Each structure stands twice: as C-alpha cells, then as structure tokens.
Coordinates of C-alpha atoms in Angstrom, one line a residue:
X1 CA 8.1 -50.2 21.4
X2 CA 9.3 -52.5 24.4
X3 CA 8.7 -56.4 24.3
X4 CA 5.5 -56.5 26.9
X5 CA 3.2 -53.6 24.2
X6 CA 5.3 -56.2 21.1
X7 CA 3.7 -59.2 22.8
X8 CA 0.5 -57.5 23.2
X9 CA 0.0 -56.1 19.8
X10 CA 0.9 -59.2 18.2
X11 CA -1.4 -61.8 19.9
X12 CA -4.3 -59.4 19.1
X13 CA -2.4 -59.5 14.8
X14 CA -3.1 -63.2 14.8
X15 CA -6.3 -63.5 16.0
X16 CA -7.5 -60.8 13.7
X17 CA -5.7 -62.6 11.0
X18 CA -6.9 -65.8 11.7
X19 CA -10.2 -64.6 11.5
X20 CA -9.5 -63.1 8.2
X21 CA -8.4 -66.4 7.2
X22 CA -10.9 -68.5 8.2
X23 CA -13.5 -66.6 6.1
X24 CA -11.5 -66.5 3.2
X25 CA -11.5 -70.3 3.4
X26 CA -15.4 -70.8 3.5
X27 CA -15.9 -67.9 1.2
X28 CA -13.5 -70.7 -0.7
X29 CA -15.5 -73.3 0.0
X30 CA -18.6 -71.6 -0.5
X31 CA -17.4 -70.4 -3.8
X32 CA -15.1 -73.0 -5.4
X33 CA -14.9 -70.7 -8.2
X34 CA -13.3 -67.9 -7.4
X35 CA -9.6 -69.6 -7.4
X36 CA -7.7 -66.7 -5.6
X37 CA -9.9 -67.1 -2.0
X38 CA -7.7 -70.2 -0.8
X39 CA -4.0 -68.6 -1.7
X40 CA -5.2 -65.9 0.5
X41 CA -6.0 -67.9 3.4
X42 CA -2.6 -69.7 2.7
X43 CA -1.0 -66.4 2.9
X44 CA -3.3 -65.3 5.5
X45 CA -2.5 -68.7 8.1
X46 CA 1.8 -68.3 6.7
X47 CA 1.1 -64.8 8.3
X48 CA -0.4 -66.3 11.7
X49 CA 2.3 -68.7 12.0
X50 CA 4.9 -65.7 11.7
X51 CA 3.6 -63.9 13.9
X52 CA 2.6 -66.2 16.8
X53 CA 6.6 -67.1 16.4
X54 CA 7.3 -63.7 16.8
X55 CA 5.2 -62.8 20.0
X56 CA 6.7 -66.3 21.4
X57 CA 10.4 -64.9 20.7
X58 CA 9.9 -61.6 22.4
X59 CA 8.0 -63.4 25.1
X60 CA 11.2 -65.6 25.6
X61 CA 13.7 -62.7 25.4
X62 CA 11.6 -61.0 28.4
X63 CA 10.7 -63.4 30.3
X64 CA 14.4 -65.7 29.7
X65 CA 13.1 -68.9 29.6
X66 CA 11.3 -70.8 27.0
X67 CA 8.0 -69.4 27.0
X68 CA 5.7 -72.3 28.0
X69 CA 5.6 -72.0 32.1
X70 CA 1.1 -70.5 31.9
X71 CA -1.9 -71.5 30.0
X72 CA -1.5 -67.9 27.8
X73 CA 1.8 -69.4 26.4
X74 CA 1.0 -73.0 25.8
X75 CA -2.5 -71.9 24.1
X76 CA -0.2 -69.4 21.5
X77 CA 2.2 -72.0 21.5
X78 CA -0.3 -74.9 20.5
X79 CA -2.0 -72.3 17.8
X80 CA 1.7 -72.3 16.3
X81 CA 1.7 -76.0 16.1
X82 CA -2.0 -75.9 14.1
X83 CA -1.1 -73.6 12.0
X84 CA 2.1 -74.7 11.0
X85 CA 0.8 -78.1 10.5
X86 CA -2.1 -76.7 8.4
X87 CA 0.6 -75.4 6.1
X88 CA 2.5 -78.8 5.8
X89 CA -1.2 -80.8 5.6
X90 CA -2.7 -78.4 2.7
X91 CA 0.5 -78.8 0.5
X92 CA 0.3 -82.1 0.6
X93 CA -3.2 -82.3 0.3
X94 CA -3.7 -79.0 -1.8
X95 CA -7.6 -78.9 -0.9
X96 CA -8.8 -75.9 0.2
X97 CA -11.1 -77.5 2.7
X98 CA -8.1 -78.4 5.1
X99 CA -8.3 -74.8 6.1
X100 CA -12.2 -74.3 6.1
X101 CA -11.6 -76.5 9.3
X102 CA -8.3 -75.9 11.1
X103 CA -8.6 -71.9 10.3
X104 CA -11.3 -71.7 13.0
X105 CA -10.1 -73.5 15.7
X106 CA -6.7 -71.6 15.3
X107 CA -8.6 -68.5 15.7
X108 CA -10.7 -69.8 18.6
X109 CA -7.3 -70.3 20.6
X110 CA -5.9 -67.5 20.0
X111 CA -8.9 -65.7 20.5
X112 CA -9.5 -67.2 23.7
X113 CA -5.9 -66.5 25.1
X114 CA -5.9 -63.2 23.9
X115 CA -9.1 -61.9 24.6
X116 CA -10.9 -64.3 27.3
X117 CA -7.7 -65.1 29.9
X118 CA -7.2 -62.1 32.5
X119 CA -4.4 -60.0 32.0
X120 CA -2.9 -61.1 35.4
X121 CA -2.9 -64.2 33.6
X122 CA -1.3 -63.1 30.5
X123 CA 1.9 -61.2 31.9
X124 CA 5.2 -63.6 32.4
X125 CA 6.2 -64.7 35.5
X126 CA 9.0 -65.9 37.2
X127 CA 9.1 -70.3 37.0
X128 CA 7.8 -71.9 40.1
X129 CA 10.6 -74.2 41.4
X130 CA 9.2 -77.4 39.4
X131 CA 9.4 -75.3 36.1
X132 CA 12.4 -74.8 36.1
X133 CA 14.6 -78.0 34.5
X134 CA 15.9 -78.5 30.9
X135 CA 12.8 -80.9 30.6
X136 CA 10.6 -77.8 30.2
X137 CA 10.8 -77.7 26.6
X138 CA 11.8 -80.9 25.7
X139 CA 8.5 -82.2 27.6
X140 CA 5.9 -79.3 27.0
X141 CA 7.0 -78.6 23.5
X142 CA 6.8 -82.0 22.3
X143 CA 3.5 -82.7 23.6
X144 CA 1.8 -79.4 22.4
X145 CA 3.4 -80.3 18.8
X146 CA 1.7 -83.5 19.5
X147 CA -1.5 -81.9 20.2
X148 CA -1.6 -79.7 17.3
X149 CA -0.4 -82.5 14.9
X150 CA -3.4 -84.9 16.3
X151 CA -5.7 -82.3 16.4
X152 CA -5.4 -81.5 12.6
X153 CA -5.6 -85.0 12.3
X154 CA -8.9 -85.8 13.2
X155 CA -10.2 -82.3 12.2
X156 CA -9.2 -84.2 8.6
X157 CA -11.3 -86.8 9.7
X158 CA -13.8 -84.7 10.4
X159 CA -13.9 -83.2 7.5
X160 CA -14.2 -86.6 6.1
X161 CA -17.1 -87.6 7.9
X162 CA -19.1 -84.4 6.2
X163 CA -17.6 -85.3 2.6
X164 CA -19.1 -88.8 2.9
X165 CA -22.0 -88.2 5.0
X166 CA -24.8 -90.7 4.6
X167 CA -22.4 -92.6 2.3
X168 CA -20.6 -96.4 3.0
X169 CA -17.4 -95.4 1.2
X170 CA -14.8 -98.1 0.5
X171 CA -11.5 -97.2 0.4
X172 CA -8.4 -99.4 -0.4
X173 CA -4.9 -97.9 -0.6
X174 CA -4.3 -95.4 2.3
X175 CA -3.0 -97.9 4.8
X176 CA -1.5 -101.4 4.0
X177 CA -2.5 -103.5 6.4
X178 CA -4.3 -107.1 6.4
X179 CA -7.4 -105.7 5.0
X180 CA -6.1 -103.4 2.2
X181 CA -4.1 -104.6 -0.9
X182 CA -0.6 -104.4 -1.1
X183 CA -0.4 -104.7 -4.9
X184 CA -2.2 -101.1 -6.7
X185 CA -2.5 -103.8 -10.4
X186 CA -4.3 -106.3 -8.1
X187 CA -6.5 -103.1 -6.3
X188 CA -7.6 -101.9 -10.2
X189 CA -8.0 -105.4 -11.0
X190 CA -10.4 -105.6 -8.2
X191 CA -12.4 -102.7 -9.0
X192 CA -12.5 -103.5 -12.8
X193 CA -13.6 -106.8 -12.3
X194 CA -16.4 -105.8 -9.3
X195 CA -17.2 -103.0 -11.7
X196 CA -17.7 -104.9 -14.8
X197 CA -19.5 -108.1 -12.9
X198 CA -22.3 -105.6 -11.2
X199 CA -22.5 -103.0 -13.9
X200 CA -26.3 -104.6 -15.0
X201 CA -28.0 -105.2 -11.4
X202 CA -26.2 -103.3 -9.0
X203 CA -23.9 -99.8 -10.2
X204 CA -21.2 -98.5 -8.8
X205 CA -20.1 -95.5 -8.6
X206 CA -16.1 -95.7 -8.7
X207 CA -13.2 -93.2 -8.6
X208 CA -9.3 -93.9 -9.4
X209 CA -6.9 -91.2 -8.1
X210 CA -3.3 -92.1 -8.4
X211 CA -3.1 -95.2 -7.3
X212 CA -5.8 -95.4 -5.3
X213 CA -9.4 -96.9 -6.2
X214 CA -12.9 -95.9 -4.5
X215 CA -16.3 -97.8 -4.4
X216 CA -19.0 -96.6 -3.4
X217 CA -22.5 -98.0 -3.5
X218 CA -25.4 -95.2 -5.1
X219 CA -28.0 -94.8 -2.1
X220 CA -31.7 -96.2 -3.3
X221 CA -32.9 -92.6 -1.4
X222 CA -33.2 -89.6 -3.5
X223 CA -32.5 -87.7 0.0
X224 CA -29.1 -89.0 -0.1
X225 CA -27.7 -88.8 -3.8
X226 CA -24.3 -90.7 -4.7
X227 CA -21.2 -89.3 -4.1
X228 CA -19.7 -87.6 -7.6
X229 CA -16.1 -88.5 -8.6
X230 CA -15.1 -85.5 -7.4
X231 CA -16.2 -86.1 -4.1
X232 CA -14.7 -89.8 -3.6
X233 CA -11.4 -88.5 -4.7
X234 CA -11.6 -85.6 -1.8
X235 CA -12.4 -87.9 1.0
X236 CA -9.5 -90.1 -0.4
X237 CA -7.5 -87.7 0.1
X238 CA -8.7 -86.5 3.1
X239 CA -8.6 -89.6 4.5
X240 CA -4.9 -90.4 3.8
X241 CA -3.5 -86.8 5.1
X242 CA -5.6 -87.6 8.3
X243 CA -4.1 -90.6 8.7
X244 CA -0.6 -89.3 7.7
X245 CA -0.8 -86.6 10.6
X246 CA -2.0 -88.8 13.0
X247 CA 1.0 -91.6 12.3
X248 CA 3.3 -88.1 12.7
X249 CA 1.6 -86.6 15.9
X250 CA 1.6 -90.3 17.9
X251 CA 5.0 -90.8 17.8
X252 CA 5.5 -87.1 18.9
X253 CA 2.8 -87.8 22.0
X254 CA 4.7 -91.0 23.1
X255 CA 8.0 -89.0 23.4
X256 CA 6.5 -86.5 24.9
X257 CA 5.1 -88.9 28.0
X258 CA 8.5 -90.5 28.2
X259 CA 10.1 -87.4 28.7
X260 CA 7.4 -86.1 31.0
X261 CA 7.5 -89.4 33.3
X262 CA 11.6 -89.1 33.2
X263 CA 11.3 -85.0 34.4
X264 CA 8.7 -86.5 37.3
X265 CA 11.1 -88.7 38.5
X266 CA 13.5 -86.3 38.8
X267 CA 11.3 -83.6 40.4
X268 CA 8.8 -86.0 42.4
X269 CA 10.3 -88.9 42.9
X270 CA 8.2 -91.1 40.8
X271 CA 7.7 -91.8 37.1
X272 CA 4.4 -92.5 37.1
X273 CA 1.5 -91.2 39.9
X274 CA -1.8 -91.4 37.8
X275 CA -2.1 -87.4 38.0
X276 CA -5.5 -86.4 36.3
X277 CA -3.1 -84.9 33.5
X278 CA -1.1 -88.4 33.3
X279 CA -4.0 -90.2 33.0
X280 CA -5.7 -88.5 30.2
X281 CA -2.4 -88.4 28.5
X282 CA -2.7 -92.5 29.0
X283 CA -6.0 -92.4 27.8
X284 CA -4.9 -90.3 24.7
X285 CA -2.4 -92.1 23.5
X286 CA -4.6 -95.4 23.6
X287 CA -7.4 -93.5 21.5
X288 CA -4.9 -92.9 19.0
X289 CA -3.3 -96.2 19.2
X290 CA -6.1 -97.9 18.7
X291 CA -6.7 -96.2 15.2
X292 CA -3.3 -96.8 13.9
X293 CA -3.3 -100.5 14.9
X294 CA -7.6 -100.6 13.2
X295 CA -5.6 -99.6 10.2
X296 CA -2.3 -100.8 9.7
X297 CA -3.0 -104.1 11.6
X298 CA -7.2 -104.6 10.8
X299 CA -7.3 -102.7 7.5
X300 CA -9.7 -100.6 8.7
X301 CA -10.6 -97.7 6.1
X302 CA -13.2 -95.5 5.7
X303 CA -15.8 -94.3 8.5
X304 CA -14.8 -96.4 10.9
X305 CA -11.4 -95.0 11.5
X306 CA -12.8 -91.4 10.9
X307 CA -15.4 -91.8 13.8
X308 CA -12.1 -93.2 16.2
X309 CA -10.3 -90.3 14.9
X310 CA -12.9 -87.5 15.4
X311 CA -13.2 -88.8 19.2
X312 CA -10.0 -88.2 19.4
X313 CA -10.3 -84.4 19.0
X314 CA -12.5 -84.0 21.6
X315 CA -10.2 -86.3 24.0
X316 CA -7.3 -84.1 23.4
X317 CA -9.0 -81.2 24.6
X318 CA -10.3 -82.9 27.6
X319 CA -6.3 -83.7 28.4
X320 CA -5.1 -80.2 27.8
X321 CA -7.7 -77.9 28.7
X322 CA -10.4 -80.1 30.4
X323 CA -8.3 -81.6 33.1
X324 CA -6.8 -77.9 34.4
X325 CA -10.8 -76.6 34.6
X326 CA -11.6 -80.1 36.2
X327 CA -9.6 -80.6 38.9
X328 CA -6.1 -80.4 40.3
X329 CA -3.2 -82.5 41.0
X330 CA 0.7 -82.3 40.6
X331 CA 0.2 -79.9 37.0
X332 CA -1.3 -77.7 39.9
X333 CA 0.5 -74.9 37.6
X334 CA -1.8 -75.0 34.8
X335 CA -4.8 -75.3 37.2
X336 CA -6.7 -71.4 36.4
X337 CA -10.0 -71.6 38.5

C-alpha cells in the first residue's frame, strides 16, 4: 500500500470513527446508566487522534514538507487539535458530556475534508513560493492548536449554557479576580451564612464541590424547575475547564499572530497590512481577551462569560473558514471558490 491510498484510507477511518464516537457519547448522555458508553467514546476519539496523526505523517513523508500548505491539511490538522484537546479536557473534567459536544464537530471536519473538498483539492502539492519558509509550521501550527484549544473552550461554554438554561447561576471560585473570593473558608462562610439567613423566606438551592460553592435561586415557574445538586456541580465544572482551555488556547493564538506578522515581514515587506485573515485574527483575539480580563479582572462568572465565550466559536470559524469563502487577500492560498 503506497502513502497517497494510506492517506486516503485513513481520513475516511476517522471520520467513520468519529461518528462512532459521537453516538456513543449521546447514547451516554442519553443513558447515564449504562457506565461503559463514555470509555468507548474515549477509546473511540484516542483512536481518531491516532489516526488523523498517522494520515498527517504519511502526508508529510510524500509530500516533504509539513503538511499544512491547503485547506484538506489544515482541516485534519485542526480535527487533531480537537480531539486531542477533548482527551486532555475530559480527564480533567471526567464528564461525559465534554464529548457529547466536541465529538460532532470533530466529525463534521473531518467529514467535510474528506468527503465534501474535491479530490483536486485533496492531493499534495508542491508549496507556492510564499509557503515555503521555516515559519510555516511555527505560524500555521500554532494558530490551528489555538483554534482547536478555543474552540473546545467555548463548546464547554456551550455546554454550560444548556446545563443552566433558564437558570441565574452564581458561581464563586473558578477565576480569582475582584469579584470572586480569594479565601475558599470565607466563600463557605458566605454561603452558610446567606444559606442560613434566607432559609425561611427565600430558599436556596446550594452545591459545594471541592472547594467551590454554587447558589442558585429556585425559579417561581413550574416550567423551569431548580437546578438539582447534580446539576450545579456539572456546570461548575464545566465552567472552570472552559475557562481553563480558553486561558491555554489565548496565549497559543497571540504567539501565533506574532509569528505570522514576523513571517509577513519577511515575505511582504510589512508586519501588519489589515488582510481579511489579519483582521479577523485581530478581532479574535479581542473576543477572547475580553473574557479573560470579564473574569480575572471583573469577576465575571457564570452566564455572562459563557454567552462571550460561545460567540467566540462562531468568530473562530468566521477567521478560519469564513474569510477564505468570503473574500481574498494576501492568504490568497487558502482562498477555494
């Protein structure tokens, strides 16, 4: 078996196993009872990861370059980054409702680069003159890591959002900043005494996990029931792996526009020339800035921050993908209509 029938027999592997995957988690989901569902989708997305590495390697020892030059490599690459961020997210987490939502999007990319992109567009090519500089995977690879990283991110704040739907939810304890406590006695404290002072006109329902306490206030609508215990302590967590990703993928996206403006100005001339892709990148990176400094710096927690987050899936698709459908400018490369 040569490298190009490798390459094509494992993207179609991962989609298929992705798919697999995904419905093992909502069977998971739907069926919380049945323990076994969620280590297969584990085993199922480790699977994925391997073998989107392994199509990537052969496509690099064909092609001799780093295999992000077309949108059919960066699309394979980026479903390498979610998936391999799922792993890291769901052990820390250990909710099987991390992959009820990253498993389909995975699958969706890879589904989409396998099946949807023409084959003229899948084969690899030799680099265009701009492509070819060390910067190709310093640049490219650190901002599709970023991507996945953000993107699993605010699919945790997604998540979130359905968790506490209908629901003001107070949290105190993922973020320090000037609106959270810094002491966890003085955050029990808190809750004890609110709990204890309101207990005869106005019940709470209240949640401790680890050391971090939850409030939230029983709707009056029988439509929209309180939130159980169970329930407070998922969005918790939720919450804080959301926000964890996100404080790893920023850092990852501001590298990655550093090193993109240094590789312009050695190939254009110019660090900065507000490309449609530079732009977005801009406006990405200030989405996501603003959330961090709502939290560390406001003490935002709760809904608030989720809503910034979850906007901020759909702008990181508008930078990747959106831009090269859109319009064209100096990332003509990854320009496909």
């Amino acid at each position: 078996m040569d490298l190009v029938t490798l390459q094509g027999w494992l993207d179609n592997v991962s989609f298929g196993v992705l798919l697999l995957t995904m419905l093992l988690y909502w069977a998971g989901v739907a069926f919380p009872a049945v323990g076994w569902l969620p280590s297969l989708g584990t085993t199922g997305m480790a699977i994925a990861n391997l073998s989107i590495a392994a199509l990537l390697a052969a496509r690099w020892i064909e092609a001799g370059y780093f295999p992000l030059s077309n949108l059919y490599e960066s699309l394979f690459f980026l479903a390498w980054g979610i998936t391999a961020v799922h792993l890291i997210a769901e052990r820390m987490s250990r909710s099987r409702l991390v992959g009820a939502v990253t498993a389909p999007v995975s699958m969706a990319v890879t589904g989409f680069a396998a099946l949807s992109l023409p084959d003229r567009m899948q084969v690899a090519e030799p680099l265009v003159p701009a492509l070819k500089s060390n910067w190709l995977m310093m640049h490219v690879s650190v901002m599709l890591l970023s991507y996945a990283t953000l993107m699993v991110g605010a699919l945790l704040a997604i998540a979130f959002l359905i968790v506490t739907r209908g629901q003001a939810v107070e949290l105190r304890g993922s973020s320090i900043g000037t609106g959270s406590f810094r002491d966890a006695q003085q955050r029990l404290t808190y809750v004890s005494q609110a709990a204890s002072s309101t207990a005869q006109s106005d019940p709470t329902t209240m949640a401790v996990s680890g050391n971090t306490a939850l409030l939230s206030k029983p709707e009056t609508s029988p439509a929209t029931p309180a939130l159980t215990p169970q329930r407070l302590t998922l969005a918790d967590t939720l919450d804080n792996i959301s926000y964890r990703m996100i404080g790893l993928g920023f850092p990852l996206l501001t590298i990655g526009i550093i090193a993109g403006a240094v590789w312009a100005n050695e190939a254009w001339g110019s660090y900065w020339s507000w490309d449609p892709k530079e732009t977005w990148a801009l406006i990405t990176w200030l989405v996501f800035a603003a959330y961090l400094h709502a939290r560390i710096t406001k003490g935002w927690q709760g809904r608030r921050p989720a809503i910034l987050a979850a906007s901020g899936f759909a702008i990181v698709w508008i930078c990747y993908l959106g831009v090269n459908i859109l319009g064209k400018g100096l990332h003509s490369y990854g320009w496909f209509f």
